[in-house]
Amino acid sequence: MDQLLLFVMLGLGAGAAYALLGLGIVLIYKGSGVVNFAQGAIAMFSAFVCSALVREGVPAPLALLVTCILSALAGVGIYVVVMKPLRNASALSQVIASIGLLLTLNALAVLLWHNSMATGQQAARLLPVTTVEFLGVSLGVDRLYLLCTAVVITALLAWLYRHTGFGLATRAAAESERAASLLGISPDRVAATNWALGCALAGLSGALIAPISGLNVNALTFIVLPALAAALVGSFTSFALTAVAGVLIGIGQSVVTGFWTLQGMAIALPLVVVVIAIAVAGKRIPLRGTLTPPRPARATDGRVTPVWLILVPVVIIGSLLLTGNELKAAITASMIAVIVALSLVVVTGYVGQANLAPLSFAAVGAFGASLLGTNLGLPFPLPIVLTAFITMLIGALIGLPALRIRGVNLAVITLGIGIAVDAAVFQNYEVSGGQTGRLVPAPSIFGLSLDAATNPTAFALMVFVVLGLVTLGVASLRRSAVGRKMLAVRANERAAAVAGVNVASIKIYAFALSAAIGSVGGGLLAYQAGATSGNNFVTALSLSVVAVAFIGGIAAISGAYQAGFLVTGGVFFVLLNQISGIAQYWDVLTGLLLVVTVVLQPDGIALKNQEIKNAIRTRLRATA
């Protein structure tokens, strides 16, 4: 009993931080209708800023105050520059914009404080470190301070939003922005203020939890999952329920860590809470009345023109035959990334179902190639083909929640799946094989070696053939009756159902097909590397793949090609790095480019290129 009480007490600090972070998410949603996936990244960045200020000699209380003020100002800036232009965009576009912010802040933190992380520098202590005895258990006073802070702030917010004019204005804007505007309430002012408060809470929680959790970029960034779980329990409206849920999740994680030695179970607990919260009450994120209805990203018609059939193969094959091994490897990596991006085109571009963990499917393909190829000795390409069929079943299973939910709710679930799999599988060296990974045998067909190390040209040409088959398959899908049904489901599920479309089967089919395509990409990646490595499939990289897919154009096949060549380790990355040494800034630029793309060209580069091409063609016809 004493041990159980000990772990309960130890979980209070993390739980209080989750509560504060969740309260900030609720504030931002109340004010602007945006579910801020970057809330954890803001907390992480604030923790580094606060610790840096203390190291420079700023007194701890003043450093905390300055950090919260800077976080609040950053919140206003994020709303004005990024979220205000997206006020009437789809919820998915807003989520992707917040993912861009997450990636940018993560990359900036690594760029600015890599020396601090390399030396294991400790976070600044802002709370007392003494202990007290409670029921025979020693408890750190800092955890009690954190809990009291969360309780006080929860009470203040509940009073503020129930009994003040600002609270009433926020609730009015959440019900109907148009009606609020007619009453003289400025939705922009309400949203900016709530963003400031929400980000200030993120800064507070990050600075206070860092001494307990440590200054770790990914660990602090992805505490957004338990915070989102707490906000879901509170239906994004109740401060009290959100705070209680956050504290209980922290306690639950501590207890699971203490009594269940299986790795990753504590990290997976918030995912269980998310699934239960959504399953019990269906759509847990309330709808907002916006000024104009949002529209999904425009999809291309899926035609493969003669230019694509001739020019693209000529360019790729010519490059493979004329370049050195480094560029061949980069071209191959780009082609594999295109395959993974095409999996997102199917499920997100065509059906509108958010998937923030595409590399989880790719990981199944990679580990399947090792298990079936090395352990069972199956010849290439059987491991890739068999694993793709297995992954289809996994994709269909993961797609089951999409039968009841979509949009942001589904994005939360897929993000949770990615984080849980990352912790339980990729970071579990017994499963992933540690830093060296699990070996994958060199591929060959009919005696022809396709080893990427000794015969990179042959391997790259094989990947090119697979890419061509996948591309033609996705293009044919878009032009087929099933593809038209997918777009109907994406546009309006109810209208599609009334028109006779089996919405459930379309969603399941999309997830299954997307999973199979992603699995093929993962298997090829494993064969290229000669081994699997969990570090190739972590959540941050999954989000990067989602980022470049949206930059290219999530609903366009040509967008997937542009995404593949933008990915880290791809052609553009290697070429630009050879010219300017841009590698260390690449992740920052990717995050910023995603934000800019979502704000200025939400359909992606591919659709913008098509618009330019059509305009030029029209101009030439007019002058002819």
XYZ file of C-alpha atoms in Angstrom:
624
model
C 0.000 0.000 0.000
C 2.859 2.352 0.852
C 4.387 1.690 -2.559
C 1.105 2.467 -4.326
C 0.782 5.699 -2.368
C 4.374 6.589 -3.268
C 3.704 6.278 -7.001
C 0.448 8.205 -6.661
C 2.317 11.053 -5.011
C 5.094 10.954 -7.590
C 2.529 11.335 -10.364
C 1.098 14.553 -8.941
C 3.770 16.762 -10.522
C 3.364 15.428 -14.046
C -0.423 15.365 -13.623
C -0.496 19.011 -12.563
C 1.617 19.936 -15.615
C -0.773 18.007 -17.873
C -3.645 19.871 -16.258
C -2.055 23.266 -16.915
C -1.239 22.315 -20.480
C -4.747 20.952 -21.029
C -6.277 24.128 -19.635
C -4.287 26.103 -22.200
C -5.581 23.868 -24.997
C -9.157 24.435 -23.802
C -8.611 28.201 -23.669
C -7.275 28.309 -27.213
C -10.137 26.183 -28.501
C -12.722 28.289 -26.691
C -11.292 31.453 -28.185
C -10.503 30.400 -31.747
C -11.747 26.879 -32.419
C -8.188 25.608 -32.984
C -6.925 22.422 -31.344
C -3.319 23.407 -30.771
C -1.077 20.381 -31.325
C 1.922 22.665 -30.784
C 1.012 23.290 -27.136
C 3.657 20.845 -25.911
C 6.273 22.366 -28.225
C 5.518 25.814 -26.796
C 5.947 24.372 -23.290
C 9.222 22.728 -24.342
C 10.628 25.891 -25.890
C 9.578 27.907 -22.839
C 11.365 25.448 -20.537
C 14.613 25.971 -22.453
C 14.144 29.752 -22.460
C 13.483 29.871 -18.718
C 16.502 27.689 -17.924
C 18.694 29.824 -20.207
C 17.565 32.990 -18.413
C 18.379 31.500 -14.998
C 21.810 30.395 -16.227
C 22.433 34.001 -17.335
C 21.847 35.167 -13.767
C 18.189 36.207 -13.935
C 16.416 35.430 -10.619
C 14.166 32.366 -10.938
C 10.834 34.167 -10.206
C 11.653 36.901 -12.720
C 12.780 34.330 -15.296
C 9.466 32.484 -14.914
C 7.500 35.726 -15.281
C 9.469 36.773 -18.370
C 8.972 33.306 -19.880
C 5.211 33.454 -19.381
C 5.032 36.969 -20.874
C 7.095 35.908 -23.892
C 4.883 32.844 -24.330
C 1.779 35.035 -24.219
C 3.223 37.410 -26.827
C 4.147 34.406 -28.969
C 0.537 33.231 -28.668
C -0.744 36.549 -29.987
C 1.771 36.433 -32.818
C 0.800 32.871 -33.748
C -2.850 33.817 -33.922
C -2.342 37.020 -35.928
C 0.179 35.613 -38.413
C -0.955 31.995 -38.759
C -4.367 31.201 -37.309
C -6.299 34.341 -38.170
C -5.882 33.741 -41.936
C -7.060 30.163 -41.285
C -10.089 31.160 -39.229
C -12.488 29.867 -41.879
C -10.242 27.032 -43.089
C -10.973 23.386 -42.376
C -10.102 21.965 -38.974
C -7.522 19.731 -40.656
C -5.742 22.765 -42.143
C -5.584 24.343 -38.694
C -4.193 21.117 -37.232
C -1.522 20.951 -39.944
C -0.578 24.583 -39.282
C -0.070 23.733 -35.601
C 2.018 20.721 -36.655
C 4.159 23.148 -38.659
C 4.636 25.243 -35.526
C 5.540 22.101 -33.569
C 8.190 21.089 -36.109
C 9.605 24.622 -36.282
C 9.913 24.993 -32.504
C 11.438 21.519 -32.151
C 14.043 22.217 -34.805
C 14.816 25.660 -33.371
C 15.291 24.196 -29.893
C 17.752 21.619 -31.234
C 19.555 24.313 -33.223
C 19.817 26.762 -30.320
C 20.452 24.434 -27.388
C 22.122 21.356 -28.867
C 25.164 21.952 -26.650
C 22.988 22.023 -23.538
C 21.317 18.759 -24.541
C 24.621 17.127 -25.437
C 26.080 17.928 -22.014
C 22.922 16.853 -20.187
C 22.375 20.273 -18.643
C 19.688 20.299 -15.961
C 16.623 22.521 -16.018
C 16.476 25.476 -13.678
C 14.838 24.686 -10.325
C 11.983 27.134 -9.806
C 10.267 25.436 -6.881
C 11.574 24.273 -3.490
C 13.256 20.857 -3.510
C 12.608 19.877 0.085
C 10.463 16.880 1.056
C 7.605 16.357 3.477
C 6.214 13.219 5.095
C 2.666 12.249 4.161
C 1.182 8.985 5.464
C 4.678 7.615 5.862
C 5.764 8.564 2.327
C 8.330 11.246 1.467
C 6.970 13.672 -1.087
C 8.731 16.486 -2.910
C 7.295 19.891 -2.074
C 7.665 20.941 -5.714
C 4.911 18.503 -6.696
C 2.578 19.980 -4.101
C 3.314 23.479 -5.392
C 2.552 22.313 -8.937
C -0.721 20.751 -7.835
C -1.764 23.862 -5.901
C -0.900 26.027 -8.921
C -3.106 23.897 -11.154
C -5.997 24.018 -8.658
C -5.806 27.802 -8.226
C -5.573 28.502 -11.960
C -8.477 26.132 -12.668
C -10.658 27.963 -10.139
C -9.677 31.368 -11.532
C -10.430 30.332 -15.107
C -13.788 28.836 -14.148
C -14.742 32.109 -12.451
C -13.346 34.280 -15.250
C -15.236 32.529 -18.038
C -18.488 32.265 -16.129
C -18.833 35.633 -14.437
C -16.991 38.241 -16.526
C -17.771 40.045 -19.743
C -14.722 38.550 -21.422
C -15.866 35.061 -20.540
C -19.328 35.730 -21.939
C -17.787 37.196 -25.114
C -15.647 34.079 -25.548
C -18.653 31.806 -25.148
C -20.654 33.916 -27.594
C -17.889 33.771 -30.222
C -17.666 30.002 -29.748
C -21.397 29.607 -30.373
C -21.495 31.813 -33.462
C -18.842 34.218 -34.663
C -21.347 35.927 -36.933
C -23.826 36.555 -34.121
C -21.022 37.726 -31.820
C -19.859 40.196 -34.456
C -23.387 41.597 -34.757
C -23.361 42.165 -30.987
C -20.177 44.209 -31.267
C -17.841 41.469 -30.075
C -14.592 41.163 -31.995
C -13.851 37.449 -32.610
C -10.268 38.369 -33.456
C -9.699 40.175 -30.161
C -11.300 37.315 -28.232
C -9.191 34.738 -30.071
C -5.918 36.649 -29.656
C -6.490 37.077 -25.917
C -7.258 33.393 -25.454
C -4.198 32.422 -27.463
C -2.111 34.645 -25.189
C -3.547 33.036 -22.039
C -3.279 29.525 -23.437
C 0.344 29.926 -24.491
C 1.198 31.572 -21.176
C -0.114 28.455 -19.438
C 1.996 26.336 -21.784
C 5.060 28.372 -20.826
C 4.235 28.024 -17.136
C 3.727 24.273 -17.321
C 6.893 23.708 -19.371
C 9.095 25.721 -17.043
C 7.699 24.019 -13.933
C 7.732 20.418 -15.200
C 11.195 20.550 -16.831
C 13.106 20.017 -13.534
C 11.086 16.807 -13.017
C 11.025 15.463 -16.588
C 14.370 16.868 -17.764
C 15.273 19.158 -20.664
C 14.400 16.801 -23.497
C 12.942 18.183 -26.724
C 10.776 15.228 -27.725
C 9.716 14.263 -24.205
C 8.470 17.774 -23.437
C 6.917 18.309 -26.874
C 4.817 15.166 -26.813
C 3.361 15.699 -23.359
C 0.748 17.327 -25.560
C -0.900 13.879 -25.862
C -1.907 13.551 -22.183
C -2.919 17.219 -22.255
C -5.139 16.563 -25.289
C -6.566 13.516 -23.529
C -7.443 15.658 -20.521
C -9.046 18.310 -22.750
C -11.092 15.603 -24.491
C -12.380 14.346 -21.149
C -13.411 17.922 -20.425
C -15.071 18.147 -23.861
C -12.875 21.203 -24.560
C -15.284 23.218 -22.414
C -14.923 22.260 -18.744
C -11.874 23.559 -16.899
C -12.551 21.437 -13.824
C -12.921 18.152 -15.710
C -9.835 18.917 -17.785
C -7.726 19.617 -14.699
C -8.952 16.539 -12.817
C -8.349 14.346 -15.868
C -4.841 15.738 -16.294
C -3.918 15.016 -12.691
C -5.401 11.503 -12.846
C -3.529 10.738 -16.086
C -0.271 11.791 -14.432
C -1.006 9.590 -11.425
C -2.024 6.711 -13.694
C 1.212 6.923 -15.662
C 3.243 6.905 -12.463
C 1.396 3.868 -11.098
C 1.712 1.989 -14.403
C 5.434 2.755 -14.479
C 5.828 1.457 -10.945
C 3.894 -1.790 -11.300
C 4.073 -2.674 -15.012
C 7.562 -3.224 -16.391
C 6.487 -3.563 -20.034
C 8.070 -0.589 -21.831
C 5.861 2.132 -23.241
C 2.700 1.301 -21.304
C 2.776 4.546 -19.345
C 3.170 6.536 -22.575
C 0.245 4.602 -24.099
C -2.109 5.374 -21.204
C -3.239 8.786 -22.580
C -4.098 7.072 -25.879
C -6.383 4.690 -23.987
C -8.025 7.682 -22.304
C -8.507 9.374 -25.692
C -10.100 6.296 -27.245
C -12.423 5.767 -24.284
C -13.415 9.438 -24.152
C -14.294 9.482 -27.832
C -15.958 6.057 -27.810
C -18.170 6.881 -24.830
C -19.499 10.183 -26.106
C -18.723 10.119 -29.827
C -17.644 13.519 -31.093
C -16.018 15.063 -28.021
C -14.776 18.263 -29.684
C -17.731 20.643 -29.987
C -18.454 22.333 -33.275
C -18.141 26.100 -33.679
C -20.192 28.452 -35.764
C -17.807 30.043 -38.259
C -18.352 32.856 -40.725
C -18.041 30.657 -43.820
C -18.001 26.863 -44.216
C -14.520 25.396 -44.749
C -13.551 23.433 -47.837
C -11.111 20.519 -48.179
C -7.971 20.716 -50.279
C -8.671 20.491 -54.012
C -7.865 17.153 -55.613
C -6.438 16.697 -59.085
C -8.228 14.510 -61.617
C -5.649 11.737 -61.366
C -4.740 11.725 -65.049
C -1.207 10.635 -65.899
C -0.303 12.804 -68.891
C 2.177 11.798 -71.605
C 4.627 14.281 -70.093
C 4.544 12.372 -66.821
C 4.781 9.015 -68.572
C 7.835 10.063 -70.584
C 9.591 12.980 -68.894
C 9.609 11.755 -65.281
C 11.029 8.275 -66.094
C 13.644 9.808 -68.384
C 14.761 12.288 -65.712
C 14.878 9.713 -62.915
C 16.560 6.940 -64.907
C 18.995 9.385 -66.505
C 19.926 10.778 -63.092
C 20.479 7.284 -61.715
C 22.771 6.363 -64.592
C 24.783 9.594 -64.590
C 25.237 10.458 -60.908
C 27.476 9.119 -58.158
C 26.482 6.802 -55.353
C 25.600 9.605 -52.915
C 23.039 11.123 -55.259
C 21.761 7.680 -56.236
C 21.062 6.982 -52.582
C 19.309 10.355 -52.267
C 17.173 9.710 -55.363
C 16.262 6.283 -54.001
C 15.334 7.768 -50.625
C 13.185 10.362 -52.390
C 11.364 7.691 -54.401
C 10.654 5.705 -51.217
C 9.392 8.884 -49.564
C 7.081 9.461 -52.548
C 5.548 6.027 -51.939
C 4.886 6.896 -48.273
C 3.458 10.276 -49.316
C 1.130 8.499 -51.766
C -0.267 6.546 -48.820
C -1.298 9.893 -47.316
C -2.818 11.016 -50.627
C -5.177 8.024 -50.440
C -6.377 8.363 -46.854
C -6.085 12.106 -46.213
C -6.192 13.637 -49.679
C -8.984 11.524 -51.141
C -11.054 10.669 -48.040
C -10.144 13.499 -45.648
C -9.154 11.191 -42.777
C -6.261 12.594 -40.755
C -3.304 10.277 -40.222
C -0.437 11.770 -38.236
C 1.498 8.492 -37.950
C 2.179 7.290 -41.516
C 5.584 5.921 -40.565
C 3.973 3.498 -38.128
C 2.672 1.601 -41.160
C 6.067 1.923 -42.830
C 7.655 0.471 -39.685
C 5.489 -2.637 -39.971
C 6.814 -3.095 -43.506
C 10.412 -2.638 -42.368
C 10.233 -5.016 -39.418
C 8.258 -7.474 -41.546
C 11.065 -7.483 -44.100
C 13.523 -8.361 -41.343
C 11.348 -11.024 -39.719
C 10.250 -12.751 -42.924
C 13.490 -12.204 -44.829
C 16.080 -12.895 -42.142
C 14.325 -15.099 -39.591
C 12.175 -17.147 -41.984
C 14.439 -16.879 -45.014
C 11.739 -15.890 -47.519
C 13.217 -14.578 -50.790
C 12.686 -11.024 -52.014
C 10.067 -9.616 -52.704
C 7.833 -12.013 -50.692
C 8.549 -10.282 -47.341
C 7.329 -6.946 -48.740
C 4.221 -8.456 -50.366
C 3.178 -10.555 -47.357
C 3.822 -7.734 -44.898
C 1.717 -5.381 -47.037
C -1.253 -7.743 -46.710
C -0.739 -7.989 -42.943
C -0.457 -4.217 -42.673
C -3.745 -3.856 -44.574
C -5.468 -5.632 -41.689
C -3.739 -3.370 -39.170
C -4.745 -0.308 -41.186
C -8.364 -1.477 -41.303
C -8.283 -1.951 -37.515
C -6.831 1.514 -36.932
C -9.444 2.911 -39.323
C -12.298 1.605 -37.169
C -12.424 4.794 -35.034
C -12.959 6.718 -38.295
C -16.396 5.096 -38.574
C -17.634 7.391 -35.816
C -15.213 10.296 -35.943
C -13.050 12.255 -38.342
C -10.982 15.406 -38.498
C -9.329 16.570 -35.301
C -10.585 13.673 -33.182
C -8.996 11.191 -35.570
C -5.810 13.280 -35.702
C -5.531 13.005 -31.904
C -5.952 9.221 -32.057
C -3.401 8.693 -34.835
C -0.916 10.978 -33.081
C -1.449 8.940 -29.918
C -0.890 5.710 -31.834
C 2.347 7.079 -33.236
C 3.622 8.187 -29.813
C 2.598 4.899 -28.147
C 4.201 2.746 -30.856
C 7.303 4.920 -30.686
C 7.654 4.319 -26.943
C 6.631 0.641 -26.865
C 8.383 -0.543 -30.042
C 10.930 1.853 -31.503
C 12.479 2.784 -28.146
C 12.332 -0.829 -26.941
C 15.694 -2.187 -27.986
C 14.609 -5.783 -27.449
C 12.042 -5.292 -30.210
C 13.729 -2.769 -32.514
C 17.242 -4.182 -32.215
C 18.807 -1.129 -30.618
C 20.932 1.406 -32.451
C 22.025 -1.071 -35.131
C 18.487 -2.348 -35.731
C 17.535 -5.767 -37.108
C 19.334 -7.076 -40.167
C 17.580 -7.347 -43.527
C 19.049 -9.681 -46.177
C 20.352 -8.248 -49.438
C 17.583 -8.517 -52.054
C 17.968 -10.341 -55.340
C 15.677 -11.516 -58.149
C 16.506 -14.459 -60.444
C 20.119 -14.272 -59.368
C 20.438 -10.538 -60.050
C 21.768 -8.724 -57.007
C 19.713 -5.730 -55.879
C 21.913 -4.941 -52.908
C 21.731 -1.176 -52.320
C 25.300 -1.148 -51.018
C 27.046 -3.065 -53.805
C 24.657 -2.450 -56.708
C 22.874 0.844 -55.952
C 21.773 1.440 -59.535
C 19.920 -1.881 -59.780
C 18.268 -1.324 -56.405
C 17.201 2.197 -57.373
C 15.734 0.986 -60.677
C 13.774 -1.673 -58.788
C 12.407 1.038 -56.447
C 11.527 3.111 -59.513
C 9.476 0.225 -60.931
C 7.625 -0.180 -57.634
C 7.016 3.568 -57.473
C 5.602 3.531 -61.001
C 3.197 0.704 -60.153
C 2.019 2.443 -56.970
C 1.607 5.746 -58.819
C -0.490 4.179 -61.565
C -2.560 2.386 -58.942
C -3.306 5.580 -56.989
C -4.060 7.455 -60.228
C -6.449 4.719 -61.362
C -8.108 4.796 -57.953
C -8.760 8.534 -58.276
C -10.461 8.079 -61.669
C -12.486 5.036 -60.599
C -15.968 4.867 -59.114
C -14.401 4.130 -55.722
C -12.262 7.264 -56.023
C -15.332 9.388 -56.724
C -17.014 7.867 -53.673
C -13.946 8.732 -51.604
C -14.151 12.376 -52.618
C -17.879 12.366 -51.874
C -17.181 11.074 -48.360
C -14.496 13.715 -47.898
C -16.830 16.510 -48.987
C -19.891 15.513 -46.945
C -20.357 12.146 -45.271
C -24.092 12.544 -44.763
C -24.721 13.583 -48.341
C -22.599 10.682 -49.568
C -24.583 8.232 -47.416
C -27.862 9.624 -48.752
C -26.508 9.135 -52.297
C -25.967 5.446 -51.547
C -22.262 5.469 -50.679
C -21.241 2.990 -47.982
C -19.240 5.472 -45.931
C -17.927 2.883 -43.470
C -16.521 0.586 -46.146
C -14.900 3.510 -47.994
C -13.108 4.676 -44.841
C -11.914 1.197 -43.919
C -10.774 0.567 -47.492
C -8.846 3.854 -47.556
C -7.008 3.109 -44.309
C -6.242 -0.449 -45.391
C -4.899 0.618 -48.795
C -2.938 3.492 -47.285
C -1.392 1.125 -44.737
C -0.362 -1.328 -47.454
C 1.283 1.418 -49.525
C 3.102 2.761 -46.479
C 4.243 -0.761 -45.614
C 5.769 -1.182 -49.072
C 7.695 2.066 -48.583
C 8.953 0.922 -45.181
C 10.062 -2.436 -46.550
C 12.024 -0.783 -49.339
C 13.632 1.571 -46.831
C 14.764 -1.400 -44.746
C 16.244 -3.147 -47.784
C 18.062 0.052 -48.753
C 19.608 0.410 -45.289
C 20.280 -3.320 -44.862
C 18.702 -3.162 -41.412
C 15.691 -1.776 -39.604
C 16.071 1.032 -37.106
C 13.367 2.400 -34.865
C 14.943 5.848 -35.197
C 13.701 5.972 -38.812
C 10.034 5.801 -37.778
C 9.691 7.995 -34.668
C 6.764 10.379 -34.232
C 8.731 13.500 -35.114
C 9.728 12.002 -38.476
C 6.132 10.913 -39.095
C 5.022 14.495 -38.615
C 7.777 15.631 -40.984
C 6.430 13.285 -43.660
C 2.940 14.695 -43.110
C 4.442 18.178 -43.402
C 6.137 17.660 -46.759
C 3.043 15.835 -48.068
C 0.918 18.886 -47.332
C 3.550 21.208 -48.757
C 3.550 19.267 -52.001
C -0.223 18.889 -52.110
C -1.988 16.292 -49.998
C -4.671 15.534 -52.596
C -2.401 15.411 -55.657
C -0.144 12.652 -56.956
C 2.288 15.256 -58.266
C 2.259 16.724 -54.753
C 3.486 13.394 -53.365
C 6.390 13.518 -55.838
C 7.322 17.018 -54.761
C 7.029 15.963 -51.115
C 9.330 13.002 -51.670
C 12.071 15.146 -53.114
C 11.739 17.676 -50.249
C 12.149 15.112 -47.478
C 15.249 15.039 -45.277
C 17.878 12.906 -46.998
C 16.189 13.353 -50.372
C 17.505 14.887 -53.570
C 16.924 18.559 -52.771
C 18.311 18.087 -49.271
C 21.556 16.515 -50.519
C 22.038 18.954 -53.409
C 21.419 22.047 -51.302
C 23.589 20.720 -48.506
C 26.464 20.199 -50.927
C 26.111 23.807 -52.078
C 25.395 25.653 -48.834
C 25.602 23.265 -45.861
C 21.912 23.805 -45.160
C 21.365 20.479 -43.377
C 21.261 21.915 -39.861
C 18.528 24.370 -40.850
C 16.484 21.954 -42.982
C 13.981 20.950 -40.286
C 13.384 24.587 -39.332
C 12.792 25.491 -42.970
C 10.444 22.526 -43.420
C 8.295 23.634 -40.477
C 8.200 27.231 -41.652
C 7.437 26.224 -45.234
C 4.547 24.076 -44.009
C 3.054 27.007 -42.090
C 3.470 29.355 -45.041
C 1.974 26.804 -47.435
C -1.077 26.146 -45.276
C -1.708 29.888 -44.856
C -1.029 31.073 -48.409
C -1.618 27.977 -50.552
C -3.592 25.369 -48.577
C -3.943 23.140 -51.651
C -0.153 22.716 -51.860
C 2.555 23.476 -54.369
C 1.253 20.989 -56.928
C -2.116 22.711 -57.304
C -0.432 26.120 -57.442
C 1.828 24.870 -60.223
C -1.219 23.616 -62.095
C -2.914 26.997 -61.720
C 0.188 28.723 -63.117
C 0.370 26.249 -66.004
C -3.316 26.746 -66.848
C -2.916 30.534 -66.703
C 0.063 30.406 -69.064
C -1.819 28.113 -71.436
C -4.825 30.444 -71.419
C -2.594 33.463 -72.069
C -0.889 31.735 -74.997
C -4.203 30.735 -76.539
C -5.487 34.278 -76.181
C -2.438 35.720 -77.960
C -2.364 33.071 -80.689
